[in-house]
């Protein structure tokens, strides 16, 4: 789990920046994001649960919304959401 601490930090920071771009109406991720994306790609290499095809999507020039979706997907893989103690999912998706 400690191995995934840095990728979690990177995805949080990147999502924040990408959401700002999206709010500013920037439709394509600028080349200036290459170093941050390269760092995340490097951190994710060898993480068995993250498919190489998903890692390859972490590129500048990608539509901002698509990159946000890819980073969210990666974040869910490396840090799945957890339920608060005492809550159990029901079959229809509601919480008890």
mmCIF file of N, CA and C in Angstrom:
data_model
loop_
_atom_site.group_PDB
_atom_site.id
_atom_site.type_symbol
_atom_site.label_atom_id
_atom_site.label_comp_id
_atom_site.label_asym_id
_atom_site.label_seq_id
_atom_site.Cartn_x
_atom_site.Cartn_y
_atom_site.Cartn_z
ATOM 1 N N UNK A 1 0.802 -1.189 0.000
ATOM 2 C CA UNK A 1 0.000 0.000 0.000
ATOM 3 C C UNK A 1 0.857 1.270 0.000
ATOM 4 N N UNK A 2 1.982 1.229 0.706
ATOM 5 C CA UNK A 2 2.852 2.403 0.758
ATOM 6 C C UNK A 2 3.371 2.738 -0.639
ATOM 7 N N UNK A 3 3.538 1.711 -1.461
ATOM 8 C CA UNK A 3 4.014 1.902 -2.829
ATOM 9 C C UNK A 3 3.043 2.764 -3.638
ATOM 10 N N UNK A 4 1.783 2.760 -3.262
ATOM 11 C CA UNK A 4 0.769 3.514 -4.012
ATOM 12 C C UNK A 4 0.531 4.910 -3.441
ATOM 13 N N UNK A 5 1.211 5.274 -2.357
ATOM 14 C CA UNK A 5 1.005 6.595 -1.753
ATOM 15 C C UNK A 5 1.366 7.713 -2.727
ATOM 16 N N UNK A 6 2.486 7.589 -3.409
ATOM 17 C CA UNK A 6 2.907 8.635 -4.350
ATOM 18 C C UNK A 6 1.963 8.730 -5.549
ATOM 19 N N UNK A 7 1.583 7.603 -6.186
ATOM 20 C CA UNK A 7 0.605 7.723 -7.278
ATOM 21 C C UNK A 7 -0.714 8.345 -6.818
ATOM 22 N N UNK A 8 -1.152 8.044 -5.587
ATOM 23 C CA UNK A 8 -2.383 8.656 -5.070
ATOM 24 C C UNK A 8 -2.223 10.164 -4.971
ATOM 25 N N UNK A 9 -1.092 10.599 -4.448
ATOM 26 C CA UNK A 9 -0.823 12.033 -4.313
ATOM 27 C C UNK A 9 -0.797 12.694 -5.688
ATOM 28 N N UNK A 10 -0.129 12.039 -6.643
ATOM 29 C CA UNK A 10 -0.033 12.586 -8.004
ATOM 30 C C UNK A 10 -1.406 12.667 -8.670
ATOM 31 N N UNK A 11 -2.232 11.637 -8.515
ATOM 32 C CA UNK A 11 -3.552 11.671 -9.150
ATOM 33 C C UNK A 11 -4.418 12.757 -8.524
ATOM 34 N N UNK A 12 -4.327 12.933 -7.208
ATOM 35 C CA UNK A 12 -5.098 14.006 -6.560
ATOM 36 C C UNK A 12 -4.712 15.369 -7.115
ATOM 37 N N UNK A 13 -3.411 15.611 -7.187
ATOM 38 C CA UNK A 13 -2.916 16.908 -7.672
ATOM 39 C C UNK A 13 -3.297 17.117 -9.137
ATOM 40 N N UNK A 14 -3.123 16.080 -9.934
ATOM 41 C CA UNK A 14 -3.418 16.174 -11.363
ATOM 42 C C UNK A 14 -4.912 16.397 -11.603
ATOM 43 N N UNK A 15 -5.754 15.697 -10.866
ATOM 44 C CA UNK A 15 -7.200 15.902 -11.024
ATOM 45 C C UNK A 15 -7.587 17.333 -10.703
ATOM 46 N N UNK A 16 -7.016 17.877 -9.666
ATOM 47 C CA UNK A 16 -7.306 19.268 -9.298
ATOM 48 C C UNK A 16 -6.928 20.210 -10.439
ATOM 49 N N UNK A 17 -5.741 20.011 -11.003
ATOM 50 C CA UNK A 17 -5.269 20.864 -12.095
ATOM 51 C C UNK A 17 -6.123 20.680 -13.354
ATOM 52 N N UNK A 18 -6.467 19.430 -13.664
ATOM 53 C CA UNK A 18 -7.268 19.159 -14.861
ATOM 54 C C UNK A 18 -8.682 19.723 -14.727
ATOM 55 N N UNK A 19 -9.233 19.644 -13.535
ATOM 56 C CA UNK A 19 -10.562 20.209 -13.328
ATOM 57 C C UNK A 19 -10.533 21.729 -13.500
ATOM 58 N N UNK A 20 -9.443 22.369 -13.061
ATOM 59 C CA UNK A 20 -9.279 23.821 -13.285
ATOM 60 C C UNK A 20 -9.249 24.126 -14.790
ATOM 61 N N UNK A 21 -8.468 23.324 -15.532
ATOM 62 C CA UNK A 21 -8.409 23.502 -16.990
ATOM 63 C C UNK A 21 -9.802 23.391 -17.595
ATOM 64 N N UNK A 22 -10.516 22.363 -17.177
ATOM 65 C CA UNK A 22 -11.849 22.118 -17.708
ATOM 66 C C UNK A 22 -12.774 23.303 -17.417
ATOM 67 N N UNK A 23 -12.721 23.810 -16.177
ATOM 68 C CA UNK A 23 -13.550 24.964 -15.806
ATOM 69 C C UNK A 23 -13.165 26.208 -16.601
ATOM 70 N N UNK A 24 -11.883 26.321 -16.959
ATOM 71 C CA UNK A 24 -11.406 27.463 -17.747
ATOM 72 C C UNK A 24 -11.697 27.296 -19.240
ATOM 73 N N UNK A 25 -12.301 26.165 -19.622
ATOM 74 C CA UNK A 25 -12.650 25.945 -21.020
ATOM 75 C C UNK A 25 -11.503 25.453 -21.884
ATOM 76 N N UNK A 26 -10.443 24.930 -21.262
ATOM 77 C CA UNK A 26 -9.312 24.376 -22.018
ATOM 78 C C UNK A 26 -9.692 22.940 -22.390
ATOM 79 N N UNK A 27 -9.918 22.696 -23.674
ATOM 80 C CA UNK A 27 -10.447 21.410 -24.119
ATOM 81 C C UNK A 27 -9.389 20.346 -24.355
ATOM 82 N N UNK A 28 -8.137 20.751 -24.518
ATOM 83 C CA UNK A 28 -7.044 19.813 -24.765
ATOM 84 C C UNK A 28 -5.934 20.077 -23.758
ATOM 85 N N UNK A 29 -5.396 19.008 -23.176
ATOM 86 C CA UNK A 29 -4.357 19.149 -22.155
ATOM 87 C C UNK A 29 -3.072 19.674 -22.809
ATOM 88 N N UNK A 30 -2.560 20.810 -22.315
ATOM 89 C CA UNK A 30 -1.360 21.421 -22.894
ATOM 90 C C UNK A 30 -0.097 20.574 -22.691
ATOM 91 N N UNK A 31 0.874 20.812 -23.566
ATOM 92 C CA UNK A 31 2.153 20.099 -23.510
ATOM 93 C C UNK A 31 2.878 20.307 -22.180
ATOM 94 N N UNK A 32 2.602 21.405 -21.495
ATOM 95 C CA UNK A 32 3.253 21.684 -20.220
ATOM 96 C C UNK A 32 2.947 20.649 -19.143
ATOM 97 N N UNK A 33 1.968 19.811 -19.368
ATOM 98 C CA UNK A 33 1.609 18.768 -18.393
ATOM 99 C C UNK A 33 2.415 17.486 -18.587
ATOM 100 N N UNK A 34 3.268 17.445 -19.599
ATOM 101 C CA UNK A 34 4.017 16.221 -19.895
ATOM 102 C C UNK A 34 4.824 15.721 -18.700
ATOM 103 N N UNK A 35 5.517 16.603 -17.982
ATOM 104 C CA UNK A 35 6.360 16.117 -16.878
ATOM 105 C C UNK A 35 5.521 15.484 -15.770
ATOM 106 N N UNK A 36 4.384 16.085 -15.413
ATOM 107 C CA UNK A 36 3.519 15.511 -14.381
ATOM 108 C C UNK A 36 2.926 14.177 -14.851
ATOM 109 N N UNK A 37 2.520 14.126 -16.119
ATOM 110 C CA UNK A 37 1.955 12.892 -16.663
ATOM 111 C C UNK A 37 3.016 11.801 -16.771
ATOM 112 N N UNK A 38 4.240 12.177 -17.157
ATOM 113 C CA UNK A 38 5.338 11.205 -17.244
ATOM 114 C C UNK A 38 5.663 10.653 -15.860
ATOM 115 N N UNK A 39 5.642 11.522 -14.849
ATOM 116 C CA UNK A 39 5.913 11.069 -13.489
ATOM 117 C C UNK A 39 4.852 10.059 -13.048
ATOM 118 N N UNK A 40 3.593 10.345 -13.331
ATOM 119 C CA UNK A 40 2.525 9.415 -12.966
ATOM 120 C C UNK A 40 2.651 8.109 -13.746
ATOM 121 N N UNK A 41 2.943 8.192 -15.049
ATOM 122 C CA UNK A 41 3.126 6.960 -15.834
ATOM 123 C C UNK A 41 4.223 6.102 -15.220
ATOM 124 N N UNK A 42 5.331 6.738 -14.832
ATOM 125 C CA UNK A 42 6.443 6.009 -14.225
ATOM 126 C C UNK A 42 6.046 5.367 -12.904
ATOM 127 N N UNK A 43 5.277 6.075 -12.088
ATOM 128 C CA UNK A 43 4.843 5.543 -10.795
ATOM 129 C C UNK A 43 3.902 4.345 -10.961
ATOM 130 N N UNK A 44 3.160 4.329 -12.062
ATOM 131 C CA UNK A 44 2.167 3.273 -12.264
ATOM 132 C C UNK A 44 2.722 2.038 -12.963
ATOM 133 N N UNK A 45 3.910 2.142 -13.546
ATOM 134 C CA UNK A 45 4.499 0.976 -14.206
ATOM 135 C C UNK A 45 4.664 -0.140 -13.183
ATOM 136 N N UNK A 46 4.225 -1.318 -13.554
ATOM 137 C CA UNK A 46 4.365 -2.453 -12.661
ATOM 138 C C UNK A 46 3.237 -2.597 -11.652
ATOM 139 N N UNK A 47 2.285 -1.665 -11.634
ATOM 140 C CA UNK A 47 1.115 -1.827 -10.775
ATOM 141 C C UNK A 47 0.151 -2.718 -11.547
ATOM 142 N N UNK A 48 0.082 -3.975 -11.147
ATOM 143 C CA UNK A 48 -0.622 -5.001 -11.920
ATOM 144 C C UNK A 48 -2.074 -4.658 -12.217
ATOM 145 N N UNK A 49 -2.733 -3.961 -11.322
ATOM 146 C CA UNK A 49 -4.161 -3.696 -11.513
ATOM 147 C C UNK A 49 -4.416 -2.595 -12.532
ATOM 148 N N UNK A 50 -3.399 -1.807 -12.875
ATOM 149 C CA UNK A 50 -3.573 -0.721 -13.843
ATOM 150 C C UNK A 50 -3.074 -1.205 -15.200
ATOM 151 N N UNK A 51 -3.978 -1.313 -16.137
ATOM 152 C CA UNK A 51 -3.653 -1.821 -17.477
ATOM 153 C C UNK A 51 -2.748 -0.846 -18.237
ATOM 154 N N UNK A 52 -1.782 -1.360 -18.986
ATOM 155 C CA UNK A 52 -0.890 -0.491 -19.778
ATOM 156 C C UNK A 52 -1.654 0.444 -20.710
ATOM 157 N N UNK A 53 -2.766 -0.012 -21.292
ATOM 158 C CA UNK A 53 -3.546 0.825 -22.209
ATOM 159 C C UNK A 53 -4.057 2.074 -21.482
ATOM 160 N N UNK A 54 -4.417 1.935 -20.209
ATOM 161 C CA UNK A 54 -4.887 3.077 -19.427
ATOM 162 C C UNK A 54 -3.727 4.035 -19.146
ATOM 163 N N UNK A 55 -2.579 3.494 -18.815
ATOM 164 C CA UNK A 55 -1.397 4.325 -18.555
ATOM 165 C C UNK A 55 -0.996 5.104 -19.814
ATOM 166 N N UNK A 56 -1.128 4.470 -20.974
ATOM 167 C CA UNK A 56 -0.768 5.113 -22.246
ATOM 168 C C UNK A 56 -1.658 6.317 -22.548
ATOM 169 N N UNK A 57 -2.845 6.388 -21.957
ATOM 170 C CA UNK A 57 -3.754 7.519 -22.194
ATOM 171 C C UNK A 57 -3.300 8.787 -21.474
ATOM 172 N N UNK A 58 -2.319 8.666 -20.577
ATOM 173 C CA UNK A 58 -1.843 9.818 -19.807
ATOM 174 C C UNK A 58 -0.857 10.624 -20.638
ATOM 175 N N UNK A 59 -1.392 11.374 -21.594
ATOM 176 C CA UNK A 59 -0.567 12.133 -22.532
ATOM 177 C C UNK A 59 -1.125 13.539 -22.711
ATOM 178 N N UNK A 60 -0.224 14.541 -22.859
ATOM 179 C CA UNK A 60 -0.727 15.861 -23.243
ATOM 180 C C UNK A 60 -1.314 15.757 -24.651
ATOM 181 N N UNK A 61 -2.205 16.668 -24.981
ATOM 182 C CA UNK A 61 -2.857 16.619 -26.290
ATOM 183 C C UNK A 61 -4.153 15.831 -26.252
ATOM 184 N N UNK A 62 -4.395 15.140 -25.132
ATOM 185 C CA UNK A 62 -5.632 14.400 -24.934
ATOM 186 C C UNK A 62 -6.725 15.396 -24.565
ATOM 187 N N UNK A 63 -7.966 15.102 -24.938
ATOM 188 C CA UNK A 63 -9.072 15.957 -24.505
ATOM 189 C C UNK A 63 -9.083 15.993 -22.982
ATOM 190 N N UNK A 64 -9.261 17.169 -22.417
ATOM 191 C CA UNK A 64 -9.210 17.356 -20.967
ATOM 192 C C UNK A 64 -10.205 16.436 -20.261
ATOM 193 N N UNK A 65 -11.437 16.374 -20.754
ATOM 194 C CA UNK A 65 -12.459 15.527 -20.128
ATOM 195 C C UNK A 65 -12.061 14.055 -20.163
ATOM 196 N N UNK A 66 -11.445 13.606 -21.252
ATOM 197 C CA UNK A 66 -11.010 12.209 -21.370
ATOM 198 C C UNK A 66 -9.896 11.907 -20.375
ATOM 199 N N UNK A 67 -8.977 12.861 -20.208
ATOM 200 C CA UNK A 67 -7.869 12.648 -19.277
ATOM 201 C C UNK A 67 -8.381 12.635 -17.836
ATOM 202 N N UNK A 68 -9.339 13.499 -17.528
ATOM 203 C CA UNK A 68 -9.942 13.488 -16.189
ATOM 204 C C UNK A 68 -10.557 12.111 -15.929
ATOM 205 N N UNK A 69 -11.280 11.586 -16.896
ATOM 206 C CA UNK A 69 -11.905 10.265 -16.757
ATOM 207 C C UNK A 69 -10.854 9.177 -16.542
ATOM 208 N N UNK A 70 -9.756 9.224 -17.304
ATOM 209 C CA UNK A 70 -8.693 8.229 -17.163
ATOM 210 C C UNK A 70 -8.053 8.302 -15.780
ATOM 211 N N UNK A 71 -7.797 9.519 -15.292
ATOM 212 C CA UNK A 71 -7.165 9.671 -13.979
ATOM 213 C C UNK A 71 -8.119 9.224 -12.877
ATOM 214 N N UNK A 72 -9.413 9.522 -13.006
ATOM 215 C CA UNK A 72 -10.396 9.037 -12.036
ATOM 216 C C UNK A 72 -10.405 7.507 -12.009
ATOM 217 N N UNK A 73 -10.363 6.892 -13.184
ATOM 218 C CA UNK A 73 -10.355 5.429 -13.273
ATOM 219 C C UNK A 73 -9.125 4.869 -12.570
ATOM 220 N N UNK A 74 -7.970 5.464 -12.817
ATOM 221 C CA UNK A 74 -6.734 5.023 -12.171
ATOM 222 C C UNK A 74 -6.859 5.178 -10.660
ATOM 223 N N UNK A 75 -7.403 6.298 -10.228
ATOM 224 C CA UNK A 75 -7.553 6.552 -8.794
ATOM 225 C C UNK A 75 -8.461 5.495 -8.154
ATOM 226 N N UNK A 76 -9.530 5.122 -8.827
ATOM 227 C CA UNK A 76 -10.425 4.096 -8.297
ATOM 228 C C UNK A 76 -9.736 2.742 -8.208
ATOM 229 N N UNK A 77 -8.824 2.468 -9.133
ATOM 230 C CA UNK A 77 -8.102 1.198 -9.129
ATOM 231 C C UNK A 77 -7.090 1.161 -7.987
ATOM 232 N N UNK A 78 -6.310 2.241 -7.843
ATOM 233 C CA UNK A 78 -5.239 2.214 -6.842
ATOM 234 C C UNK A 78 -5.732 2.565 -5.445
ATOM 235 N N UNK A 79 -6.890 3.191 -5.347
ATOM 236 C CA UNK A 79 -7.421 3.606 -4.053
ATOM 237 C C UNK A 79 -8.942 3.519 -4.084
ATOM 238 N N UNK A 80 -9.468 2.281 -4.074
ATOM 239 C CA UNK A 80 -10.914 2.136 -4.186
ATOM 240 C C UNK A 80 -11.642 2.817 -3.030
ATOM 241 N N UNK A 81 -12.820 3.372 -3.318
ATOM 242 C CA UNK A 81 -13.589 4.006 -2.241
ATOM 243 C C UNK A 81 -14.006 2.967 -1.209
ATOM 244 N N UNK A 82 -14.076 3.373 0.030
ATOM 245 C CA UNK A 82 -14.490 2.458 1.085
ATOM 246 C C UNK A 82 -15.743 3.012 1.760
ATOM 247 N N UNK A 83 -16.536 2.108 2.271
ATOM 248 C CA UNK A 83 -17.754 2.501 2.977
ATOM 249 C C UNK A 83 -17.413 2.852 4.417
ATOM 250 N N UNK A 84 -18.106 3.805 4.987
ATOM 251 C CA UNK A 84 -17.913 4.096 6.405
ATOM 252 C C UNK A 84 -18.275 2.867 7.239
ATOM 253 N N UNK A 85 -17.635 2.672 8.395
ATOM 254 C CA UNK A 85 -17.949 1.512 9.235
ATOM 255 C C UNK A 85 -19.440 1.469 9.563
ATOM 256 N N UNK A 86 -19.997 0.273 9.517
ATOM 257 C CA UNK A 86 -21.397 0.101 9.877
ATOM 258 C C UNK A 86 -22.349 0.144 8.700
ATOM 259 N N UNK A 87 -21.891 0.592 7.537
ATOM 260 C CA UNK A 87 -22.764 0.624 6.363
ATOM 261 C C UNK A 87 -22.486 -0.578 5.480
ATOM 262 N N UNK A 88 -23.540 -1.233 5.068
ATOM 263 C CA UNK A 88 -23.410 -2.377 4.181
ATOM 264 C C UNK A 88 -24.203 -2.113 2.917
ATOM 265 N N UNK A 89 -23.644 -2.434 1.745
ATOM 266 C CA UNK A 89 -24.411 -2.223 0.518
ATOM 267 C C UNK A 89 -25.546 -3.239 0.410
ATOM 268 N N UNK A 90 -26.673 -2.795 -0.095
ATOM 269 C CA UNK A 90 -27.784 -3.689 -0.389
ATOM 270 C C UNK A 90 -27.654 -4.142 -1.827
ATOM 271 N N UNK A 91 -28.430 -5.118 -2.190
ATOM 272 C CA UNK A 91 -28.345 -5.643 -3.557
ATOM 273 C C UNK A 91 -28.731 -4.624 -4.604
ATOM 274 N N UNK A 92 -29.628 -3.697 -4.285
ATOM 275 C CA UNK A 92 -30.064 -2.728 -5.286
ATOM 276 C C UNK A 92 -29.196 -1.468 -5.301
ATOM 277 N N UNK A 93 -28.079 -1.486 -4.573
ATOM 278 C CA UNK A 93 -27.143 -0.372 -4.596
ATOM 279 C C UNK A 93 -27.345 0.652 -3.508
ATOM 280 N N UNK A 94 -28.426 0.544 -2.725
ATOM 281 C CA UNK A 94 -28.622 1.483 -1.622
ATOM 282 C C UNK A 94 -27.782 1.059 -0.429
ATOM 283 N N UNK A 95 -27.584 1.999 0.482
ATOM 284 C CA UNK A 95 -26.825 1.703 1.691
ATOM 285 C C UNK A 95 -27.773 1.555 2.869
ATOM 286 N N UNK A 96 -27.407 0.688 3.801
ATOM 287 C CA UNK A 96 -28.194 0.518 5.024
ATOM 288 C C UNK A 96 -27.649 1.433 6.083
#
